Amino acid sequence: MRSWGAAAALFGLLALGPASTAAQESGIALGSRAPAVVVKDLDGTPVDLARYIGTRPVLLEFWATWCEVCQALLPTVRAARQEFGDRVEFFGVNVTVNQTRERVRKYVAAEQPPFRTLYDEDGASTRAYAAPTTSYIVIIDRKGKVAYTGTGASQDLASALRAVTAP
Amino acid sequence: MSIRAIAATAIVLSVVTVPRLQAQTPAKDSSKGPPTAVMVSGPDVGRRAPAFQLPWANKDGIGPADQPYDLGLDRGKTVVLAFFPRDFTSGCTAEMRTFAEQYDSLFGPEVVVVGISTDSLATHTRFAASLNLPFRLLSDPRQEVARRYAANDRSGYLRRVVYVIGPDGKVRYRNLRFNALDPKHYTDLGAAVRRARTG
């Protein structure tokens, strides 16, 4: 009974996920130049996205440890990394709202998410990419243009990645 | 037309025209988002917050119908109005969860916080209980209050907008593009609340 309740709650969350996006917050525009921000990783080492953007395709996921939708999306991202990881750079930008570095470290150690984790402490990349919600994915083509954005637990990342990795 | 009629017409025109000009003036916004296509107004900082009453619910249930939340009754306190799109969506969950878990550092014990959306009171109760929210959620299904605070939207969901109202009933801070994922917006909000509390 309890699992039915949890399933119903998750279904509701997944079904309603994009609604807030539609209401106000739509994210960065497709075709726009991807901002090459500098974000620190979990150890505090600055990671300059300019090193990757414009040289090879990049996938960014804005996530948090408390985000159930991100958890549900994880297998899809894992599969995408499996198939495209040799041609695409995968970053997971932790949004740091209601997070601590320690909590994120523990999560990463336990879940081994399929991306390099960045810790966006001052929200620079959240603002630059107008991230409307967690589970927000941005895929950038090799020219540095935004080729895909999406939110929610069900996203067709493979098609978008196939397009940006096509010769 | 008599002089009296001309004077009366002039008075009527001035009354009608001034608010319209104010509504078309670009609002000073504390956030630095891209320009929006939606014309916004709502009470600016320093202006009196429009009075309103709305039915409410909290994690324990629905408030009495004859005792709606009344902003006027909170005169003398610092009040935070947090308009948000929809219960149970991930952005709103992030925002409300952060408000709840960081309540003491963001707001403090003497501050009144209310969340406002178009959701029903029954949904509000479930949402508040799921996050153990220590504050009330108000229901504004027809966006009547939201419209007065520039939080209405044609989508049917409210925009994410936050106001801090001082004990004198005047707006001390507002963010018409509050981003639930931006840590700076929470920092700015907390600082605004502290300023309002200390006068």
JSON list of C-alpha atoms in Angstrom, two decimals, chain A residues 17-150:
[
{"chain": "A", "resi": 17, "resn": "GLY", "atom": "CA", "xyz": [7.31, 18.30, -13.55]},
{"chain": "A", "resi": 18, "resn": "PRO", "atom": "CA", "xyz": [7.39, 20.50, -16.62]},
{"chain": "A", "resi": 19, "resn": "ALA", "atom": "CA", "xyz": [4.37, 22.56, -15.59]},
{"chain": "A", "resi": 20, "resn": "SER", "atom": "CA", "xyz": [6.36, 25.09, -13.63]},
{"chain": "A", "resi": 21, "resn": "THR", "atom": "CA", "xyz": [8.69, 25.46, -16.57]},
{"chain": "A", "resi": 22, "resn": "ALA", "atom": "CA", "xyz": [5.79, 26.21, -18.85]},
{"chain": "A", "resi": 23, "resn": "ALA", "atom": "CA", "xyz": [4.43, 28.75, -16.44]},
{"chain": "A", "resi": 24, "resn": "GLN", "atom": "CA", "xyz": [7.38, 31.05, -16.19]},
{"chain": "A", "resi": 25, "resn": "GLU", "atom": "CA", "xyz": [10.78, 29.61, -16.66]},
{"chain": "A", "resi": 26, "resn": "SER", "atom": "CA", "xyz": [11.84, 28.21, -19.98]},
{"chain": "A", "resi": 27, "resn": "GLY", "atom": "CA", "xyz": [15.63, 28.01, -19.81]},
{"chain": "A", "resi": 28, "resn": "ILE", "atom": "CA", "xyz": [18.25, 29.07, -22.31]},
{"chain": "A", "resi": 29, "resn": "ALA", "atom": "CA", "xyz": [17.16, 29.48, -25.94]},
{"chain": "A", "resi": 30, "resn": "LEU", "atom": "CA", "xyz": [17.91, 26.77, -28.46]},
{"chain": "A", "resi": 31, "resn": "GLY", "atom": "CA", "xyz": [20.54, 27.88, -30.95]},
{"chain": "A", "resi": 32, "resn": "SER", "atom": "CA", "xyz": [22.06, 30.42, -28.60]},
{"chain": "A", "resi": 33, "resn": "ARG", "atom": "CA", "xyz": [25.74, 30.38, -27.74]},
{"chain": "A", "resi": 34, "resn": "ALA", "atom": "CA", "xyz": [26.35, 28.33, -24.62]},
{"chain": "A", "resi": 35, "resn": "PRO", "atom": "CA", "xyz": [27.85, 30.45, -21.82]},
{"chain": "A", "resi": 36, "resn": "ALA", "atom": "CA", "xyz": [31.39, 29.33, -20.99]},
{"chain": "A", "resi": 37, "resn": "VAL", "atom": "CA", "xyz": [31.19, 29.77, -17.24]},
{"chain": "A", "resi": 38, "resn": "VAL", "atom": "CA", "xyz": [33.71, 28.69, -14.65]},
{"chain": "A", "resi": 39, "resn": "VAL", "atom": "CA", "xyz": [32.27, 26.37, -11.96]},
{"chain": "A", "resi": 40, "resn": "LYS", "atom": "CA", "xyz": [34.14, 24.65, -9.15]},
{"chain": "A", "resi": 41, "resn": "ASP", "atom": "CA", "xyz": [34.09, 20.92, -8.66]},
{"chain": "A", "resi": 42, "resn": "LEU", "atom": "CA", "xyz": [33.49, 19.22, -5.32]},
{"chain": "A", "resi": 43, "resn": "ASP", "atom": "CA", "xyz": [37.11, 19.75, -4.31]},
{"chain": "A", "resi": 44, "resn": "GLY", "atom": "CA", "xyz": [36.94, 23.45, -5.05]},
{"chain": "A", "resi": 45, "resn": "THR", "atom": "CA", "xyz": [38.96, 23.20, -8.26]},
{"chain": "A", "resi": 46, "resn": "PRO", "atom": "CA", "xyz": [37.69, 25.67, -10.88]},
{"chain": "A", "resi": 47, "resn": "VAL", "atom": "CA", "xyz": [36.46, 24.01, -14.07]},
{"chain": "A", "resi": 48, "resn": "ASP", "atom": "CA", "xyz": [36.38, 26.34, -17.04]},
{"chain": "A", "resi": 49, "resn": "LEU", "atom": "CA", "xyz": [33.68, 25.12, -19.41]},
{"chain": "A", "resi": 50, "resn": "ALA", "atom": "CA", "xyz": [35.33, 27.17, -22.17]},
{"chain": "A", "resi": 51, "resn": "ARG", "atom": "CA", "xyz": [37.86, 24.35, -22.40]},
{"chain": "A", "resi": 52, "resn": "TYR", "atom": "CA", "xyz": [35.12, 22.04, -23.67]},
{"chain": "A", "resi": 53, "resn": "ILE", "atom": "CA", "xyz": [32.40, 24.23, -25.18]},
{"chain": "A", "resi": 54, "resn": "GLY", "atom": "CA", "xyz": [33.07, 24.80, -28.87]},
{"chain": "A", "resi": 55, "resn": "THR", "atom": "CA", "xyz": [35.57, 21.97, -29.10]},
{"chain": "A", "resi": 56, "resn": "ARG", "atom": "CA", "xyz": [33.33, 18.94, -28.52]},
{"chain": "A", "resi": 57, "resn": "PRO", "atom": "CA", "xyz": [29.69, 18.25, -27.58]},
{"chain": "A", "resi": 58, "resn": "VAL", "atom": "CA", "xyz": [28.82, 18.82, -23.94]},
{"chain": "A", "resi": 59, "resn": "LEU", "atom": "CA", "xyz": [25.92, 17.60, -21.79]},
{"chain": "A", "resi": 60, "resn": "LEU", "atom": "CA", "xyz": [25.05, 19.54, -18.63]},
{"chain": "A", "resi": 61, "resn": "GLU", "atom": "CA", "xyz": [22.52, 18.30, -16.10]},
{"chain": "A", "resi": 62, "resn": "PHE", "atom": "CA", "xyz": [21.39, 20.64, -13.31]},
{"chain": "A", "resi": 63, "resn": "TRP", "atom": "CA", "xyz": [20.60, 18.43, -10.34]},
{"chain": "A", "resi": 64, "resn": "ALA", "atom": "CA", "xyz": [20.35, 18.08, -6.58]},
{"chain": "A", "resi": 65, "resn": "THR", "atom": "CA", "xyz": [20.47, 15.18, -4.16]},
{"chain": "A", "resi": 66, "resn": "TRP", "atom": "CA", "xyz": [16.86, 15.86, -3.07]},
{"chain": "A", "resi": 67, "resn": "CYS", "atom": "CA", "xyz": [15.54, 15.80, -6.65]},
{"chain": "A", "resi": 68, "resn": "GLU", "atom": "CA", "xyz": [13.42, 12.66, -7.14]},
{"chain": "A", "resi": 69, "resn": "VAL", "atom": "CA", "xyz": [13.04, 13.43, -10.84]},
{"chain": "A", "resi": 70, "resn": "CYS", "atom": "CA", "xyz": [16.84, 13.50, -11.22]},
{"chain": "A", "resi": 71, "resn": "GLN", "atom": "CA", "xyz": [16.97, 10.13, -9.53]},
{"chain": "A", "resi": 72, "resn": "ALA", "atom": "CA", "xyz": [14.41, 8.77, -11.98]},
{"chain": "A", "resi": 73, "resn": "LEU", "atom": "CA", "xyz": [16.38, 10.26, -14.88]},
{"chain": "A", "resi": 74, "resn": "LEU", "atom": "CA", "xyz": [19.65, 8.70, -13.77]},
{"chain": "A", "resi": 75, "resn": "PRO", "atom": "CA", "xyz": [19.34, 5.45, -15.78]},
{"chain": "A", "resi": 76, "resn": "THR", "atom": "CA", "xyz": [18.74, 7.46, -18.97]},
{"chain": "A", "resi": 77, "resn": "VAL", "atom": "CA", "xyz": [21.80, 9.60, -18.34]},
{"chain": "A", "resi": 78, "resn": "ARG", "atom": "CA", "xyz": [23.79, 6.49, -17.49]},
{"chain": "A", "resi": 79, "resn": "ALA", "atom": "CA", "xyz": [22.78, 4.86, -20.77]},
{"chain": "A", "resi": 80, "resn": "ALA", "atom": "CA", "xyz": [23.64, 8.04, -22.66]},
{"chain": "A", "resi": 81, "resn": "ARG", "atom": "CA", "xyz": [27.07, 8.16, -21.06]},
{"chain": "A", "resi": 82, "resn": "GLN", "atom": "CA", "xyz": [27.60, 4.51, -21.93]},
{"chain": "A", "resi": 83, "resn": "GLU", "atom": "CA", "xyz": [26.82, 5.14, -25.59]},
{"chain": "A", "resi": 84, "resn": "PHE", "atom": "CA", "xyz": [28.27, 8.61, -26.14]},
{"chain": "A", "resi": 85, "resn": "GLY", "atom": "CA", "xyz": [30.79, 9.09, -23.32]},
{"chain": "A", "resi": 86, "resn": "ASP", "atom": "CA", "xyz": [33.76, 8.81, -25.66]},
{"chain": "A", "resi": 87, "resn": "ARG", "atom": "CA", "xyz": [32.51, 11.71, -27.80]},
{"chain": "A", "resi": 88, "resn": "VAL", "atom": "CA", "xyz": [30.58, 13.91, -25.37]},
{"chain": "A", "resi": 89, "resn": "GLU", "atom": "CA", "xyz": [31.67, 15.61, -22.15]},
{"chain": "A", "resi": 90, "resn": "PHE", "atom": "CA", "xyz": [29.20, 14.93, -19.31]},
{"chain": "A", "resi": 91, "resn": "PHE", "atom": "CA", "xyz": [28.87, 17.40, -16.42]},
{"chain": "A", "resi": 92, "resn": "GLY", "atom": "CA", "xyz": [26.40, 17.32, -13.54]},
{"chain": "A", "resi": 93, "resn": "VAL", "atom": "CA", "xyz": [25.96, 20.79, -12.12]},
{"chain": "A", "resi": 94, "resn": "ASN", "atom": "CA", "xyz": [24.75, 20.53, -8.54]},
{"chain": "A", "resi": 95, "resn": "VAL", "atom": "CA", "xyz": [22.57, 23.58, -7.93]},
{"chain": "A", "resi": 96, "resn": "THR", "atom": "CA", "xyz": [23.65, 23.80, -4.25]},
{"chain": "A", "resi": 97, "resn": "VAL", "atom": "CA", "xyz": [20.27, 25.12, -3.06]},
{"chain": "A", "resi": 98, "resn": "ASN", "atom": "CA", "xyz": [19.50, 23.31, 0.18]},
{"chain": "A", "resi": 99, "resn": "GLN", "atom": "CA", "xyz": [22.65, 21.24, -0.26]},
{"chain": "A", "resi": 100, "resn": "THR", "atom": "CA", "xyz": [25.98, 20.91, 1.43]},
{"chain": "A", "resi": 101, "resn": "ARG", "atom": "CA", "xyz": [29.22, 19.84, -0.15]},
{"chain": "A", "resi": 102, "resn": "GLU", "atom": "CA", "xyz": [29.31, 16.92, 2.27]},
{"chain": "A", "resi": 103, "resn": "ARG", "atom": "CA", "xyz": [25.81, 15.75, 1.39]},
{"chain": "A", "resi": 104, "resn": "VAL", "atom": "CA", "xyz": [26.68, 15.87, -2.33]},
{"chain": "A", "resi": 105, "resn": "ARG", "atom": "CA", "xyz": [29.95, 14.00, -1.73]},
{"chain": "A", "resi": 106, "resn": "LYS", "atom": "CA", "xyz": [28.11, 11.21, 0.05]},
{"chain": "A", "resi": 107, "resn": "TYR", "atom": "CA", "xyz": [25.52, 10.99, -2.71]},
{"chain": "A", "resi": 108, "resn": "VAL", "atom": "CA", "xyz": [28.17, 10.87, -5.42]},
{"chain": "A", "resi": 109, "resn": "ALA", "atom": "CA", "xyz": [30.08, 8.17, -3.57]},
{"chain": "A", "resi": 110, "resn": "ALA", "atom": "CA", "xyz": [26.94, 6.07, -3.17]},
{"chain": "A", "resi": 111, "resn": "GLU", "atom": "CA", "xyz": [25.30, 6.58, -6.55]},
{"chain": "A", "resi": 112, "resn": "GLN", "atom": "CA", "xyz": [28.33, 7.10, -8.81]},
{"chain": "A", "resi": 113, "resn": "PRO", "atom": "CA", "xyz": [26.41, 9.39, -11.21]},
{"chain": "A", "resi": 114, "resn": "PRO", "atom": "CA", "xyz": [27.64, 9.20, -14.80]},
{"chain": "A", "resi": 115, "resn": "PHE", "atom": "CA", "xyz": [29.09, 12.71, -14.97]},
{"chain": "A", "resi": 116, "resn": "ARG", "atom": "CA", "xyz": [31.77, 14.94, -13.52]},
{"chain": "A", "resi": 117, "resn": "THR", "atom": "CA", "xyz": [30.13, 16.70, -10.59]},
{"chain": "A", "resi": 118, "resn": "LEU", "atom": "CA", "xyz": [30.35, 20.47, -10.36]},
{"chain": "A", "resi": 119, "resn": "TYR", "atom": "CA", "xyz": [29.21, 22.41, -7.29]},
{"chain": "A", "resi": 120, "resn": "ASP", "atom": "CA", "xyz": [27.67, 25.71, -8.39]},
{"chain": "A", "resi": 121, "resn": "GLU", "atom": "CA", "xyz": [28.04, 27.47, -5.07]},
{"chain": "A", "resi": 122, "resn": "ASP", "atom": "CA", "xyz": [27.27, 31.02, -6.24]},
{"chain": "A", "resi": 123, "resn": "GLY", "atom": "CA", "xyz": [24.69, 30.00, -8.85]},
{"chain": "A", "resi": 124, "resn": "ALA", "atom": "CA", "xyz": [26.72, 31.38, -11.77]},
{"chain": "A", "resi": 125, "resn": "SER", "atom": "CA", "xyz": [25.88, 28.57, -14.18]},
{"chain": "A", "resi": 126, "resn": "THR", "atom": "CA", "xyz": [22.30, 28.30, -12.93]},
{"chain": "A", "resi": 127, "resn": "ARG", "atom": "CA", "xyz": [21.83, 31.95, -13.91]},
{"chain": "A", "resi": 128, "resn": "ALA", "atom": "CA", "xyz": [23.85, 31.71, -17.13]},
{"chain": "A", "resi": 129, "resn": "TYR", "atom": "CA", "xyz": [21.74, 28.79, -18.37]},
{"chain": "A", "resi": 130, "resn": "ALA", "atom": "CA", "xyz": [18.51, 30.11, -16.82]},
{"chain": "A", "resi": 131, "resn": "ALA", "atom": "CA", "xyz": [18.02, 26.69, -15.23]},
{"chain": "A", "resi": 132, "resn": "PRO", "atom": "CA", "xyz": [14.30, 26.53, -14.41]},
{"chain": "A", "resi": 133, "resn": "THR", "atom": "CA", "xyz": [14.33, 23.37, -12.35]},
{"chain": "A", "resi": 134, "resn": "THR", "atom": "CA", "xyz": [16.41, 20.38, -11.42]},
{"chain": "A", "resi": 135, "resn": "SER", "atom": "CA", "xyz": [16.60, 17.57, -14.01]},
{"chain": "A", "resi": 136, "resn": "TYR", "atom": "CA", "xyz": [17.21, 20.35, -16.55]},
{"chain": "A", "resi": 137, "resn": "ILE", "atom": "CA", "xyz": [19.51, 19.06, -19.29]},
{"chain": "A", "resi": 138, "resn": "VAL", "atom": "CA", "xyz": [21.34, 21.19, -21.83]},
{"chain": "A", "resi": 139, "resn": "ILE", "atom": "CA", "xyz": [23.16, 19.59, -24.74]},
{"chain": "A", "resi": 140, "resn": "ILE", "atom": "CA", "xyz": [25.66, 21.76, -26.59]},
{"chain": "A", "resi": 141, "resn": "ASP", "atom": "CA", "xyz": [26.93, 20.92, -30.06]},
{"chain": "A", "resi": 142, "resn": "ARG", "atom": "CA", "xyz": [30.57, 21.01, -31.05]},
{"chain": "A", "resi": 143, "resn": "LYS", "atom": "CA", "xyz": [30.22, 24.57, -32.33]},
{"chain": "A", "resi": 144, "resn": "GLY", "atom": "CA", "xyz": [29.14, 25.72, -28.87]},
{"chain": "A", "resi": 145, "resn": "LYS", "atom": "CA", "xyz": [25.46, 26.23, -29.67]},
{"chain": "A", "resi": 146, "resn": "VAL", "atom": "CA", "xyz": [22.62, 24.99, -27.48]},
{"chain": "A", "resi": 147, "resn": "ALA", "atom": "CA", "xyz": [21.12, 22.04, -29.38]},
{"chain": "A", "resi": 148, "resn": "TYR", "atom": "CA", "xyz": [18.74, 20.58, -26.79]},
{"chain": "A", "resi": 149, "resn": "THR", "atom": "CA", "xyz": [17.12, 21.51, -23.50]},
{"chain": "A", "resi": 150, "resn": "GLY", "atom": "CA", "xyz": [14.68, 19.47, -21.48]}
]
